[in-house]
Amino acid sequence: MPRDKEAIRTVSGVNRRRFIKAAGASAAAVTLAGCTSGGDGGGDSSDDSGGDSSGDSGGDSGGDSGGDSGGSEDLTTVSFATPPVGMPVNIVMEYYLAENDLIQPRFEEDGYELDYELTFEDATLFASGQIDMGTVSWVEDARLGVEQDQQLVAFGNIEGVVSTPWVEVGGPYDPDETGGVQESLDKIVDEGARFGIPGWAAGAVPHLQNIIQEKYGYTLAQDGGDFNVQTTERGTMPQLTLRGDLATAVHSASSAGLSEVVNGELKPLLWIWNEYLDQGWGRPPLVSLSTRLDFAEENPEVLLNMIDMWSEGLNYVQDNIPDIAADPAGQETLEAENEEEARFLMDLFAGNEVEQIESLQRSALYSEVGLDDQSVEDAMNVLGVMEELGQIPSGWEDQVTFMTRSDLEDMV
C-alpha cells in the first residue's frame, strides 16, 4: 500500500508529533475493509477525484522507535497493527495509553513485549501473516478465512461503522429539500449524479450496499448498479460535495470533513449505523480484534491483555470527553481545529447528543472490548445477514471462531 512516509514501529514509546498520511490499497487488502483507505473500483480517475493522496483516511500515526527495542531477551515479542485514525485509535493508543506508559508494563508482567505499528497497511500485514494480531473486523475474518483457508479468531470489538454518505446542507440532495432519503436517492439515480466512495473494499461500503438494497430498492455495485459511482480520496470528498462535483460521498468525520460538519455545511444523507439498528441487524463492525487460531491457543494471556488495554483506553476517552477536548494535545491528536470540533467528534462516536446533525442511536465505541455470549450472538446475526445478502461467502462458520473473555480466561 503506498504511503508518504515509513510507518513507525513502536515497542517503547510514542511521539504524537510524528505523522504519516497514506492512500490507496494493495491487492492483498482488497478483501479486507477495516479502516484502510479503500480499494480499486468503479468510477473514473478524472480530475474530479481531486487533490493528492495525503488527505485520505484521516488521522495521524503515532510512533517512535525510541532507539533499541527496549525489551529484555527473556521477553517474547508479539506483534500488532492498527490504522492511525484519530478517533478512536490515536486518541486511545497515543494520547492516553502510550503517553502514560500503560502499554508495555501489562504485557511484560506475562513475559511478553508488544511490538505494535500504527499503519494503513494493517490489513495487508494481517492477511499476509506478518503480524500476530490485527484490527480487521470479523466480517473481514469471514472473507479471509474462506478465501485463504485460514483458521481465524475474533476476540474483541473496538468500534462500529461511523462512516456514512454525506450531502450538502440545503443542497439539491439534502433529504430536507427533496422530501426524504428515498427521494434524495431517487434524484441521484435519475440525474446520474456522482456517488463518491473511497473504494469497494472500504469498511462501510458493504454495509451501505445492504441498506440501499434492502430498504431503498437500489443496487450500489461495481458492475451493473444503479448509481454513477466515483472512487475518490476521502480527504477531497467534502469540498467535491460542496462544489457539486459529487452528490454524496462516503467518509467519516474522523477521516474528512470534520470542520464542514461542525460548521453546518455537511450532514448525513442517512446513517448506516442507525439504519442497521432499525433493521434489527445489530451493530455493523469496523474495528475488531482478530488473530489466528494457533496464536490464540498458545497465547491467551496476550489476547486478554489486548482486551484490557483497549477497554481501559476506550472507557477513559468516553469518560473524559470534555477534558480531552479542552486539551490542545487532544485536539491535535484528533486533527480538530478547536475544542468544539474535538468535543463534537468524541460525542458523536460515543453516541452522545450532538447539535449539528442527527446523533447515533447507540455508541459506536465499545466499553467492554472482550466478547460475551450476547456479543457473539449479535455478531453471528450480522454475519448471517451479510451472507444472505452476498457480502461474505458461505462456509465462514468453519473458518472463524469467536472467543469470549471467559473462553480465554479458561485457557490461561
Tab-separated table of C-alpha atoms in Angstrom:
chain	number	residue	atom	x	y	z
A	1	MET	CA	0.000	0.000	0.000
A	2	PRO	CA	1.524	3.356	-0.950
A	3	ARG	CA	2.399	5.687	1.865
A	4	ASP	CA	4.221	9.002	2.107
A	5	LYS	CA	6.469	8.089	4.992
A	6	GLU	CA	7.609	4.851	6.516
A	7	ALA	CA	5.194	3.677	9.196
A	8	ILE	CA	6.673	3.767	12.657
A	9	ARG	CA	7.089	0.563	14.626
A	10	THR	CA	6.896	1.085	18.349
A	11	VAL	CA	7.901	-1.026	21.325
A	12	SER	CA	8.652	1.544	23.979
A	13	GLY	CA	7.091	4.948	23.427
A	14	VAL	CA	5.111	7.100	21.052
A	15	ASN	CA	5.811	10.626	19.858
A	16	ARG	CA	2.457	12.188	18.995
A	17	ARG	CA	4.140	14.860	16.868
A	18	ARG	CA	5.262	12.474	14.118
A	19	PHE	CA	2.769	11.896	11.354
A	20	ILE	CA	2.103	9.779	8.305
A	21	LYS	CA	-0.555	10.038	5.661
A	22	ALA	CA	-1.494	7.180	3.393
A	23	ALA	CA	-3.739	6.491	0.439
A	24	GLY	CA	-4.623	3.589	-1.800
A	25	ALA	CA	-4.681	-0.103	-1.007
A	26	SER	CA	-2.613	-3.066	-2.038
A	27	ALA	CA	-4.072	-6.068	-3.780
A	28	ALA	CA	-3.771	-8.142	-0.624
A	29	ALA	CA	-6.055	-5.718	1.198
A	30	VAL	CA	-8.881	-5.767	-1.319
A	31	THR	CA	-10.608	-8.476	0.687
A	32	LEU	CA	-10.054	-6.628	3.930
A	33	ALA	CA	-12.011	-3.468	4.584
A	34	GLY	CA	-11.215	-2.371	8.113
A	35	CYS	CA	-10.102	1.253	8.206
A	36	THR	CA	-7.957	1.065	5.108
A	37	SER	CA	-8.109	3.839	2.596
A	38	GLY	CA	-10.143	1.770	0.184
A	39	GLY	CA	-9.564	-0.279	-2.899
A	40	ASP	CA	-9.907	-0.180	-6.606
A	41	GLY	CA	-13.315	0.025	-8.097
A	42	GLY	CA	-15.935	1.847	-10.080
A	43	GLY	CA	-15.774	5.345	-11.448
A	44	ASP	CA	-13.061	7.008	-13.399
A	45	SER	CA	-9.866	8.618	-12.228
A	46	SER	CA	-10.575	12.059	-13.642
A	47	ASP	CA	-9.506	15.307	-12.029
A	48	ASP	CA	-12.826	15.365	-10.191
A	49	SER	CA	-11.387	12.859	-7.757
A	50	GLY	CA	-9.242	15.803	-6.809
A	51	GLY	CA	-6.142	16.553	-4.837
A	52	ASP	CA	-3.226	14.499	-3.697
A	53	SER	CA	-3.351	11.302	-1.733
A	54	SER	CA	-2.111	12.785	1.505
A	55	GLY	CA	-5.564	13.854	2.628
A	56	ASP	CA	-7.002	10.365	2.643
A	57	SER	CA	-8.262	8.364	5.538
A	58	GLY	CA	-7.851	10.679	8.407
A	59	GLY	CA	-5.664	10.599	11.433
A	60	ASP	CA	-2.034	10.984	12.275
A	61	SER	CA	0.034	7.984	13.025
A	62	GLY	CA	1.977	7.522	16.139
A	63	GLY	CA	5.262	6.104	16.878
A	64	ASP	CA	8.866	6.463	17.555
A	65	SER	CA	11.189	3.513	17.733
A	66	GLY	CA	12.830	5.028	20.780
A	67	GLY	CA	16.228	3.626	19.865
A	68	ASP	CA	16.570	-0.059	20.664
A	69	SER	CA	13.677	-2.398	21.151
A	70	GLY	CA	13.652	-1.655	24.859
A	71	GLY	CA	12.901	-5.279	25.698
A	72	SER	CA	14.674	-7.991	27.588
A	73	GLU	CA	15.934	-11.097	25.851
A	74	ASP	CA	13.642	-13.232	28.022
A	75	LEU	CA	10.509	-11.463	26.754
A	76	THR	CA	8.583	-12.973	23.862
A	77	THR	CA	7.729	-10.372	21.227
A	78	VAL	CA	4.188	-10.377	19.835
A	79	SER	CA	3.070	-8.071	17.036
A	80	PHE	CA	0.014	-5.961	16.350
A	81	ALA	CA	-1.008	-3.295	13.830
A	82	THR	CA	-3.894	-0.889	13.517
A	83	PRO	CA	-4.608	2.089	11.237
A	84	PRO	CA	-3.647	5.524	12.631
A	85	VAL	CA	-7.017	7.260	12.541
A	86	GLY	CA	-7.601	9.976	15.120
A	87	MET	CA	-10.819	8.572	16.536
A	88	PRO	CA	-10.576	6.236	18.273
A	89	VAL	CA	-7.150	4.707	17.583
A	90	ASN	CA	-4.812	7.668	18.040
A	91	ILE	CA	-6.687	9.129	20.983
A	92	VAL	CA	-6.583	5.752	22.769
A	93	MET	CA	-3.168	4.445	21.734
A	94	GLU	CA	-1.169	7.675	21.618
A	95	TYR	CA	-2.848	10.335	23.701
A	96	TYR	CA	-3.760	8.089	26.634
A	97	LEU	CA	-2.071	4.676	26.718
A	98	ALA	CA	1.404	5.364	25.321
A	99	GLU	CA	1.669	8.832	26.821
A	100	ASN	CA	1.048	7.344	30.268
A	101	ASP	CA	3.195	4.224	29.750
A	102	LEU	CA	0.221	1.902	30.054
A	103	ILE	CA	1.028	-0.489	27.224
A	104	GLN	CA	4.261	-2.368	27.793
A	105	PRO	CA	4.082	-2.975	31.575
A	106	ARG	CA	0.894	-5.044	31.330
A	107	PHE	CA	2.435	-7.328	28.702
A	108	GLU	CA	5.813	-7.592	30.419
A	109	GLU	CA	4.116	-8.960	33.532
A	110	ASP	CA	3.202	-12.024	31.479
A	111	GLY	CA	6.604	-12.291	29.778
A	112	TYR	CA	5.754	-10.515	26.527
A	113	GLU	CA	6.679	-7.375	24.667
A	114	LEU	CA	4.120	-5.795	22.333
A	115	ASP	CA	5.633	-4.689	19.035
A	116	TYR	CA	2.923	-2.510	17.557
A	117	GLU	CA	2.633	-0.428	14.441
A	118	LEU	CA	0.188	2.314	13.513
A	119	THR	CA	-0.106	1.973	9.762
A	120	PHE	CA	-2.655	1.908	6.971
A	121	GLU	CA	-1.038	-1.367	5.868
A	122	ASP	CA	-2.570	-3.169	8.839
A	123	ALA	CA	-4.988	-5.232	6.738
A	124	THR	CA	-2.240	-6.277	4.346
A	125	LEU	CA	0.069	-7.237	7.200
A	126	PHE	CA	-2.628	-9.351	8.815
A	127	ALA	CA	-3.733	-11.009	5.583
A	128	SER	CA	-0.143	-11.976	4.766
A	129	GLY	CA	0.615	-13.312	8.252
A	130	GLN	CA	3.252	-10.704	9.060
A	131	ILE	CA	1.628	-9.721	12.363
A	132	ASP	CA	0.093	-11.797	15.141
A	133	MET	CA	-2.962	-9.615	15.776
A	134	GLY	CA	-4.890	-7.042	13.775
A	135	THR	CA	-7.980	-4.860	13.861
A	136	VAL	CA	-9.818	-6.155	10.809
A	137	SER	CA	-13.457	-6.772	11.620
A	138	TRP	CA	-14.998	-10.207	11.917
A	139	VAL	CA	-16.728	-9.587	8.571
A	140	GLU	CA	-13.265	-9.454	7.018
A	141	ASP	CA	-12.267	-12.500	9.082
A	142	ALA	CA	-15.114	-14.421	7.433
A	143	ARG	CA	-13.986	-13.425	3.944
A	144	LEU	CA	-10.309	-14.026	4.566
A	145	GLY	CA	-10.886	-17.308	6.355
A	146	VAL	CA	-12.795	-18.803	3.432
A	147	GLU	CA	-10.753	-17.283	0.608
A	148	GLN	CA	-7.360	-18.166	2.099
A	149	ASP	CA	-8.462	-21.228	4.091
A	150	GLN	CA	-7.254	-19.728	7.356
A	151	GLN	CA	-8.464	-20.503	10.864
A	152	LEU	CA	-9.104	-17.094	12.419
A	153	VAL	CA	-10.298	-15.913	15.801
A	154	ALA	CA	-12.375	-12.833	16.621
A	155	PHE	CA	-11.893	-11.877	20.260
A	156	GLY	CA	-12.932	-8.249	20.696
A	157	ASN	CA	-14.926	-5.256	19.457
A	158	ILE	CA	-13.470	-1.732	19.396
A	159	GLU	CA	-15.538	0.403	17.025
A	160	GLY	CA	-18.526	0.113	14.729
A	161	VAL	CA	-19.183	1.828	11.397
A	162	VAL	CA	-19.351	5.624	11.750
A	163	SER	CA	-18.677	6.348	8.080
A	164	THR	CA	-21.765	7.229	6.058
A	165	PRO	CA	-22.747	9.145	2.899
A	166	TRP	CA	-22.777	12.933	3.412
A	167	VAL	CA	-24.603	15.641	1.454
A	168	GLU	CA	-24.527	19.427	1.381
A	169	VAL	CA	-26.876	21.031	3.897
A	170	GLY	CA	-29.596	22.780	1.914
A	171	GLY	CA	-28.189	21.358	-1.309
A	172	PRO	CA	-30.057	19.542	-4.080
A	173	TYR	CA	-29.730	16.128	-2.392
A	174	ASP	CA	-30.434	17.149	1.209
A	175	PRO	CA	-33.375	14.952	2.363
A	176	ASP	CA	-34.958	18.028	3.960
A	177	GLU	CA	-35.065	19.600	0.497
A	178	THR	CA	-36.141	16.538	-1.514
A	179	GLY	CA	-38.671	15.154	0.936
A	180	GLY	CA	-36.654	12.309	2.421
A	181	VAL	CA	-33.809	9.839	1.962
A	182	GLN	CA	-35.719	7.815	-0.637
A	183	GLU	CA	-36.414	10.954	-2.662
A	184	SER	CA	-32.757	12.003	-2.477
A	185	LEU	CA	-31.603	8.598	-3.724
A	186	ASP	CA	-34.255	8.720	-6.476
A	187	LYS	CA	-32.911	12.114	-7.562
A	188	ILE	CA	-29.290	10.941	-7.535
A	189	VAL	CA	-30.175	7.936	-9.697
A	190	ASP	CA	-32.439	9.890	-12.079
A	191	GLU	CA	-29.833	12.588	-12.663
A	192	GLY	CA	-26.894	10.206	-12.872
A	193	ALA	CA	-25.161	12.307	-10.222
A	194	ARG	CA	-21.863	11.065	-8.897
A	195	PHE	CA	-21.889	8.913	-5.761
A	196	GLY	CA	-18.464	9.075	-4.107
A	197	ILE	CA	-16.951	6.122	-2.270
A	198	PRO	CA	-13.364	5.568	-1.084
A	199	GLY	CA	-13.275	2.109	-2.682
A	200	TRP	CA	-15.246	-1.095	-2.864
A	201	ALA	CA	-13.198	-2.649	-0.066
A	202	ALA	CA	-13.750	0.260	2.326
A	203	GLY	CA	-15.286	-0.879	5.625
A	204	ALA	CA	-18.596	0.998	5.458
A	205	VAL	CA	-19.382	0.329	1.799
A	206	PRO	CA	-20.648	-3.288	2.064
A	207	HIS	CA	-22.985	-2.235	4.872
A	208	LEU	CA	-24.206	0.737	2.822
A	209	GLN	CA	-24.856	-1.601	-0.105
A	210	ASN	CA	-27.051	-3.730	2.144
A	211	ILE	CA	-29.087	-0.768	3.387
A	212	ILE	CA	-29.598	0.746	-0.057
A	213	GLN	CA	-30.667	-2.605	-1.485
A	214	GLU	CA	-32.920	-3.830	1.301
A	215	LYS	CA	-34.568	-0.555	2.368
A	216	TYR	CA	-34.388	1.771	-0.624
A	217	GLY	CA	-34.605	-0.638	-3.550
A	218	TYR	CA	-31.435	0.293	-5.415
A	219	THR	CA	-28.207	-1.518	-6.167
A	220	LEU	CA	-24.893	0.080	-5.320
A	221	ALA	CA	-22.480	-2.165	-7.206
A	222	GLN	CA	-19.207	-2.116	-9.073
A	223	ASP	CA	-20.833	-3.628	-12.155
A	224	GLY	CA	-24.417	-3.088	-13.255
A	225	GLY	CA	-25.524	-0.950	-10.333
A	226	ASP	CA	-27.970	1.942	-10.332
A	227	PHE	CA	-25.519	4.673	-9.334
A	228	ASN	CA	-22.796	6.622	-11.116
A	229	VAL	CA	-20.041	5.669	-8.686
A	230	GLN	CA	-16.841	7.683	-8.376
A	231	THR	CA	-13.978	6.313	-6.293
A	232	THR	CA	-12.423	9.303	-4.583
A	233	GLU	CA	-9.852	10.053	-1.906
A	234	ARG	CA	-11.545	10.731	1.420
A	235	GLY	CA	-9.649	13.947	2.008
A	236	THR	CA	-11.096	15.537	-1.137
A	237	MET	CA	-14.685	14.400	-0.645
A	238	PRO	CA	-16.056	17.275	1.458
A	239	GLN	CA	-15.060	20.014	-0.960
A	240	LEU	CA	-16.083	17.976	-4.001
A	241	THR	CA	-19.510	17.529	-2.423
A	242	LEU	CA	-19.856	21.203	-1.532
A	243	ARG	CA	-18.923	22.379	-5.015
A	244	GLY	CA	-21.354	19.945	-6.625
A	245	ASP	CA	-18.919	17.518	-8.230
A	246	LEU	CA	-20.288	14.732	-6.006
A	247	ALA	CA	-23.920	14.366	-4.986
A	248	THR	CA	-22.878	12.480	-1.871
A	249	ALA	CA	-19.692	10.881	-0.564
A	250	VAL	CA	-18.922	8.157	1.993
A	251	HIS	CA	-16.457	9.005	4.754
A	252	SER	CA	-16.219	9.526	8.491
A	253	ALA	CA	-15.943	12.882	10.242
A	254	SER	CA	-12.766	11.431	11.747
A	255	SER	CA	-11.187	10.966	8.336
A	256	ALA	CA	-12.514	14.001	6.431
A	257	GLY	CA	-14.954	16.875	6.692
A	258	LEU	CA	-14.886	17.494	10.454
A	259	SER	CA	-14.869	21.279	10.081
A	260	GLU	CA	-17.513	21.186	7.360
A	261	VAL	CA	-19.827	19.073	9.526
A	262	VAL	CA	-19.359	21.191	12.650
A	263	ASN	CA	-19.840	24.385	10.615
A	264	GLY	CA	-23.170	23.123	9.326
A	265	GLU	CA	-22.134	22.589	5.707
A	266	LEU	CA	-22.459	18.786	5.556
A	267	LYS	CA	-24.979	16.340	7.026
A	268	PRO	CA	-25.594	12.587	6.688
A	269	LEU	CA	-27.787	11.518	3.791
A	270	LEU	CA	-28.548	8.570	6.072
A	271	TRP	CA	-26.808	6.913	8.997
A	272	ILE	CA	-25.603	3.403	8.148
A	273	TRP	CA	-25.257	2.733	11.886
A	274	ASN	CA	-28.810	3.795	12.740
A	275	GLU	CA	-30.265	2.045	9.693
A	276	TYR	CA	-28.671	-1.256	10.784
A	277	LEU	CA	-30.188	-0.890	14.233
A	278	ASP	CA	-33.579	-0.005	12.749
A	279	GLN	CA	-33.448	-3.123	10.567
A	280	GLY	CA	-32.699	-5.270	13.620
A	281	TRP	CA	-29.415	-6.416	12.105
A	282	GLY	CA	-27.206	-5.375	15.019
A	283	ARG	CA	-24.194	-3.059	15.141
A	284	PRO	CA	-22.088	-3.207	11.953
A	285	PRO	CA	-18.416	-3.789	12.851
A	286	LEU	CA	-15.473	-1.749	11.638
A	287	VAL	CA	-12.567	-2.186	14.062
A	288	SER	CA	-12.393	-5.509	15.880
A	289	LEU	CA	-9.617	-7.642	17.364
A	290	SER	CA	-8.528	-10.656	15.331
A	291	THR	CA	-5.798	-13.268	15.366
A	292	ARG	CA	-5.113	-16.800	14.185
A	293	LEU	CA	-6.359	-19.855	15.998
A	294	ASP	CA	-2.919	-21.282	16.752
A	295	PHE	CA	-1.738	-17.958	18.194
A	296	ALA	CA	-4.851	-17.687	20.367
A	297	GLU	CA	-4.423	-21.208	21.698
A	298	GLU	CA	-0.768	-20.612	22.530
A	299	ASN	CA	-1.073	-17.059	23.914
A	300	PRO	CA	-4.484	-16.480	25.544
A	301	GLU	CA	-2.963	-14.130	28.117
A	302	VAL	CA	-1.817	-11.832	25.291
A	303	LEU	CA	-5.369	-11.600	23.971
A	304	LEU	CA	-6.673	-10.819	27.455
A	305	ASN	CA	-4.099	-8.039	27.801
A	306	MET	CA	-5.180	-6.614	24.445
A	307	ILE	CA	-8.806	-6.647	25.591
A	308	ASP	CA	-7.939	-4.948	28.882
A	309	MET	CA	-5.718	-2.367	27.187
A	310	TRP	CA	-8.381	-1.295	24.713
A	311	SER	CA	-11.177	-1.406	27.290
A	312	GLU	CA	-9.204	0.878	29.596
A	313	GLY	CA	-8.435	3.298	26.777
A	314	LEU	CA	-11.945	3.440	25.336
A	315	ASN	CA	-13.503	3.922	28.759
A	316	TYR	CA	-11.044	6.699	29.567
A	317	VAL	CA	-11.921	8.544	26.367
A	318	GLN	CA	-15.681	8.214	26.840
A	319	ASP	CA	-15.457	9.265	30.495
A	320	ASN	CA	-13.218	12.307	29.869
A	321	ILE	CA	-14.544	13.893	26.677
A	322	PRO	CA	-14.700	17.493	27.982
A	323	ASP	CA	-11.152	17.400	29.384
A	324	ILE	CA	-9.651	15.810	26.270
A	325	ALA	CA	-11.470	18.277	24.004
A	326	ALA	CA	-10.134	21.224	26.023
A	327	ASP	CA	-6.539	19.915	25.827
A	328	PRO	CA	-4.594	21.237	22.797
A	329	ALA	CA	-2.766	17.903	22.638
A	330	GLY	CA	-6.110	16.104	22.441
A	331	GLN	CA	-7.254	18.427	19.665
A	332	GLU	CA	-4.038	17.806	17.756
A	333	THR	CA	-4.354	14.042	18.098
A	334	LEU	CA	-7.912	14.212	16.728
A	335	GLU	CA	-6.888	16.654	13.975
A	336	ALA	CA	-9.503	19.055	15.286
A	337	GLU	CA	-9.125	22.779	14.740
A	338	ASN	CA	-10.510	23.700	18.134
A	339	GLU	CA	-12.245	22.458	21.264
A	340	GLU	CA	-15.678	22.488	19.647
A	341	GLU	CA	-14.573	20.142	16.853
A	342	ALA	CA	-12.803	17.765	19.252
A	343	ARG	CA	-15.830	17.655	21.549
A	344	PHE	CA	-18.203	17.056	18.631
A	345	LEU	CA	-16.125	14.180	17.254
A	346	MET	CA	-15.860	12.319	20.546
A	347	ASP	CA	-19.507	12.919	21.453
A	348	LEU	CA	-20.586	11.667	18.032
A	349	PHE	CA	-18.653	8.400	18.278
A	350	ALA	CA	-19.738	7.884	21.899
A	351	GLY	CA	-23.403	8.119	20.936
A	352	ASN	CA	-23.957	11.350	22.864
A	353	GLU	CA	-26.334	14.010	21.609
A	354	VAL	CA	-24.753	16.448	19.131
A	355	GLU	CA	-26.366	19.681	17.981
A	356	GLN	CA	-25.210	19.906	14.388
A	357	ILE	CA	-26.600	16.662	12.935
A	358	GLU	CA	-28.684	13.621	13.796
A	359	SER	CA	-26.922	11.643	16.527
A	360	LEU	CA	-26.104	7.946	16.595
A	361	GLN	CA	-28.759	5.888	18.334
A	362	ARG	CA	-26.122	3.972	20.274
A	363	SER	CA	-22.408	4.406	20.946
A	364	ALA	CA	-20.159	3.143	18.167
A	365	LEU	CA	-17.392	2.651	20.747
A	366	TYR	CA	-17.353	-0.398	22.983
A	367	SER	CA	-16.876	0.000	26.726
A	368	GLU	CA	-16.143	-3.708	27.184
A	369	VAL	CA	-13.975	-4.845	24.310
A	370	GLY	CA	-13.998	-8.525	25.240
A	371	LEU	CA	-16.780	-10.691	23.874
A	372	ASP	CA	-19.530	-12.355	25.875
A	373	ASP	CA	-22.266	-14.742	24.783
A	374	GLN	CA	-24.589	-11.885	23.770
A	375	SER	CA	-21.984	-10.092	21.663
A	376	VAL	CA	-21.146	-13.354	19.900
A	377	GLU	CA	-24.831	-13.911	19.176
A	378	ASP	CA	-25.076	-10.364	17.802
A	379	ALA	CA	-22.021	-10.895	15.603
A	380	MET	CA	-23.384	-14.150	14.243
A	381	ASN	CA	-26.623	-12.377	13.397
A	382	VAL	CA	-24.784	-9.693	11.411
A	383	LEU	CA	-22.730	-12.337	9.600
A	384	GLY	CA	-25.914	-14.209	8.740
A	385	VAL	CA	-27.307	-11.034	7.181
A	386	MET	CA	-24.048	-10.437	5.313
A	387	GLU	CA	-24.086	-13.980	3.926
A	388	GLU	CA	-27.741	-13.771	2.938
A	389	LEU	CA	-27.077	-10.546	1.030
A	390	GLY	CA	-23.983	-11.967	-0.682
A	391	GLN	CA	-21.370	-9.933	1.187
A	392	ILE	CA	-19.474	-12.905	2.625
A	393	PRO	CA	-19.042	-16.432	1.260
A	394	SER	CA	-20.747	-19.473	2.692
A	395	GLY	CA	-18.643	-21.753	4.856
A	396	TRP	CA	-17.319	-18.957	7.066
A	397	GLU	CA	-18.558	-20.787	10.168
A	398	ASP	CA	-15.830	-23.392	9.604
A	399	GLN	CA	-13.078	-20.757	9.426
A	400	VAL	CA	-13.926	-18.232	12.152
A	401	THR	CA	-14.038	-18.855	15.898
A	402	PHE	CA	-15.434	-16.324	18.349
A	403	MET	CA	-13.618	-16.465	21.689
A	404	THR	CA	-15.289	-14.794	24.644
A	405	ARG	CA	-13.378	-13.361	27.556
A	406	SER	CA	-14.451	-16.384	29.605
A	407	ASP	CA	-13.097	-18.722	26.922
A	408	LEU	CA	-9.708	-17.006	27.072
A	409	GLU	CA	-9.624	-16.988	30.866
A	410	ASP	CA	-10.283	-20.737	30.887
A	411	MET	CA	-7.334	-21.235	28.513
A	412	VAL	CA	-4.767	-19.421	30.674
